[in-house]
């Protein structure tokens, strides 16, 4: 299942995981390598500081610093003429 990230979707993903794991098994998300059990998902267990489908905390940990660009500088051409 692929969740786009444009909406939160946490409640829906946890509900679906609950339905799918009712008879046993484990679930994986994109934010940790942990195999999540239904009990861990329902109780909100944190493994290495992350809960199941904890995209917010994962993104906070892996956020890249913003790059400030110089908007005043004119672009320069990198095209070179070949000698004939």
PDB file of C-alpha atoms in Angstrom:
ATOM      1  CA  UNK A   1       0.000   0.000   0.000  1.00  0.00           C
ATOM      2  CA  UNK A   2       1.359   3.445  -0.878  1.00  0.00           C
ATOM      3  CA  UNK A   3       0.280   6.557   1.035  1.00  0.00           C
ATOM      4  CA  UNK A   4       0.985   9.801  -0.815  1.00  0.00           C
ATOM      5  CA  UNK A   5       1.788  12.020   2.155  1.00  0.00           C
ATOM      6  CA  UNK A   6      -0.495  14.811   0.949  1.00  0.00           C
ATOM      7  CA  UNK A   7      -2.946  14.052   3.741  1.00  0.00           C
ATOM      8  CA  UNK A   8      -2.198  12.795   7.246  1.00  0.00           C
ATOM      9  CA  UNK A   9      -3.820   9.366   6.895  1.00  0.00           C
ATOM     10  CA  UNK A  10      -2.432   8.090  10.219  1.00  0.00           C
ATOM     11  CA  UNK A  11      -5.799   6.996  11.622  1.00  0.00           C
ATOM     12  CA  UNK A  12      -6.720   5.254   8.372  1.00  0.00           C
ATOM     13  CA  UNK A  13      -3.376   3.430   8.132  1.00  0.00           C
ATOM     14  CA  UNK A  14      -3.600   2.256  11.737  1.00  0.00           C
ATOM     15  CA  UNK A  15      -7.182   1.085  11.211  1.00  0.00           C
ATOM     16  CA  UNK A  16      -6.210  -0.852   8.085  1.00  0.00           C
ATOM     17  CA  UNK A  17      -3.206  -2.384   9.860  1.00  0.00           C
ATOM     18  CA  UNK A  18      -5.550  -3.472  12.651  1.00  0.00           C
ATOM     19  CA  UNK A  19      -7.886  -5.189  10.205  1.00  0.00           C
ATOM     20  CA  UNK A  20      -5.047  -6.894   8.338  1.00  0.00           C
ATOM     21  CA  UNK A  21      -3.179  -8.005  11.473  1.00  0.00           C
ATOM     22  CA  UNK A  22      -6.223  -9.213  13.408  1.00  0.00           C
ATOM     23  CA  UNK A  23      -5.323 -12.855  12.727  1.00  0.00           C
ATOM     24  CA  UNK A  24      -1.575 -12.352  13.283  1.00  0.00           C
ATOM     25  CA  UNK A  25       1.440 -11.193  11.344  1.00  0.00           C
ATOM     26  CA  UNK A  26       3.459  -7.999  11.317  1.00  0.00           C
ATOM     27  CA  UNK A  27       3.461  -4.717   9.404  1.00  0.00           C
ATOM     28  CA  UNK A  28       6.345  -2.651   8.048  1.00  0.00           C
ATOM     29  CA  UNK A  29       6.354   1.066   7.337  1.00  0.00           C
ATOM     30  CA  UNK A  30       8.813   3.289   5.471  1.00  0.00           C
ATOM     31  CA  UNK A  31      10.122   4.960   8.608  1.00  0.00           C
ATOM     32  CA  UNK A  32      11.838   2.118  10.478  1.00  0.00           C
ATOM     33  CA  UNK A  33      13.061  -1.414   9.917  1.00  0.00           C
ATOM     34  CA  UNK A  34      10.955  -2.737  12.797  1.00  0.00           C
ATOM     35  CA  UNK A  35       8.347  -5.458  12.233  1.00  0.00           C
ATOM     36  CA  UNK A  36       5.309  -3.980  13.998  1.00  0.00           C
ATOM     37  CA  UNK A  37       2.810  -6.203  15.790  1.00  0.00           C
ATOM     38  CA  UNK A  38      -0.819  -5.233  16.211  1.00  0.00           C
ATOM     39  CA  UNK A  39      -0.282  -4.778  19.954  1.00  0.00           C
ATOM     40  CA  UNK A  40       2.584  -2.345  19.367  1.00  0.00           C
ATOM     41  CA  UNK A  41       0.594  -0.348  16.817  1.00  0.00           C
ATOM     42  CA  UNK A  42      -2.510  -0.129  19.013  1.00  0.00           C
ATOM     43  CA  UNK A  43      -0.581   0.804  22.170  1.00  0.00           C
ATOM     44  CA  UNK A  44       1.564   3.433  20.431  1.00  0.00           C
ATOM     45  CA  UNK A  45       4.817   1.671  21.301  1.00  0.00           C
ATOM     46  CA  UNK A  46       7.900   3.653  20.251  1.00  0.00           C
ATOM     47  CA  UNK A  47      10.930   1.800  18.909  1.00  0.00           C
ATOM     48  CA  UNK A  48      14.078   3.941  18.711  1.00  0.00           C
ATOM     49  CA  UNK A  49      11.838   6.952  19.282  1.00  0.00           C
ATOM     50  CA  UNK A  50       9.421   6.205  16.424  1.00  0.00           C
ATOM     51  CA  UNK A  51       5.889   4.840  16.488  1.00  0.00           C
ATOM     52  CA  UNK A  52       4.272   2.953  13.621  1.00  0.00           C
ATOM     53  CA  UNK A  53       3.826   5.250  10.580  1.00  0.00           C
ATOM     54  CA  UNK A  54       5.481   8.131  12.486  1.00  0.00           C
ATOM     55  CA  UNK A  55       6.284  10.222   9.422  1.00  0.00           C
ATOM     56  CA  UNK A  56       6.304  13.520  11.307  1.00  0.00           C
ATOM     57  CA  UNK A  57       9.020  12.532  13.797  1.00  0.00           C
ATOM     58  CA  UNK A  58      10.976  10.750  11.044  1.00  0.00           C
ATOM     59  CA  UNK A  59      10.900  13.879   8.863  1.00  0.00           C
ATOM     60  CA  UNK A  60      11.964  16.063  11.801  1.00  0.00           C
ATOM     61  CA  UNK A  61      15.000  13.836  12.306  1.00  0.00           C
ATOM     62  CA  UNK A  62      15.963  13.796   8.643  1.00  0.00           C
ATOM     63  CA  UNK A  63      15.110  17.362   7.664  1.00  0.00           C
ATOM     64  CA  UNK A  64      17.665  18.971   5.368  1.00  0.00           C
ATOM     65  CA  UNK A  65      18.664  22.591   6.025  1.00  0.00           C
ATOM     66  CA  UNK A  66      17.126  25.011   3.573  1.00  0.00           C
ATOM     67  CA  UNK A  67      19.434  26.305   0.863  1.00  0.00           C
ATOM     68  CA  UNK A  68      19.294  30.076   0.425  1.00  0.00           C
ATOM     69  CA  UNK A  69      19.859  31.033  -3.171  1.00  0.00           C
ATOM     70  CA  UNK A  70      21.247  34.332  -4.380  1.00  0.00           C
ATOM     71  CA  UNK A  71      18.353  35.640  -6.478  1.00  0.00           C
ATOM     72  CA  UNK A  72      20.255  38.787  -7.498  1.00  0.00           C
ATOM     73  CA  UNK A  73      22.976  36.960  -9.377  1.00  0.00           C
ATOM     74  CA  UNK A  74      22.459  36.639 -13.125  1.00  0.00           C
ATOM     75  CA  UNK A  75      22.869  33.159 -14.589  1.00  0.00           C
ATOM     76  CA  UNK A  76      26.011  32.666 -16.625  1.00  0.00           C
ATOM     77  CA  UNK A  77      26.195  30.666 -19.793  1.00  0.00           C
ATOM     78  CA  UNK A  78      28.300  27.540 -19.706  1.00  0.00           C
ATOM     79  CA  UNK A  79      28.244  27.009 -23.489  1.00  0.00           C
ATOM     80  CA  UNK A  80      31.678  26.956 -25.119  1.00  0.00           C
ATOM     81  CA  UNK A  81      32.363  27.201 -28.800  1.00  0.00           C
ATOM     82  CA  UNK A  82      34.488  24.429 -30.251  1.00  0.00           C
ATOM     83  CA  UNK A  83      37.435  25.513 -32.390  1.00  0.00           C
ATOM     84  CA  UNK A  84      37.141  24.414 -36.008  1.00  0.00           C
TER      85      UNK A  84
END
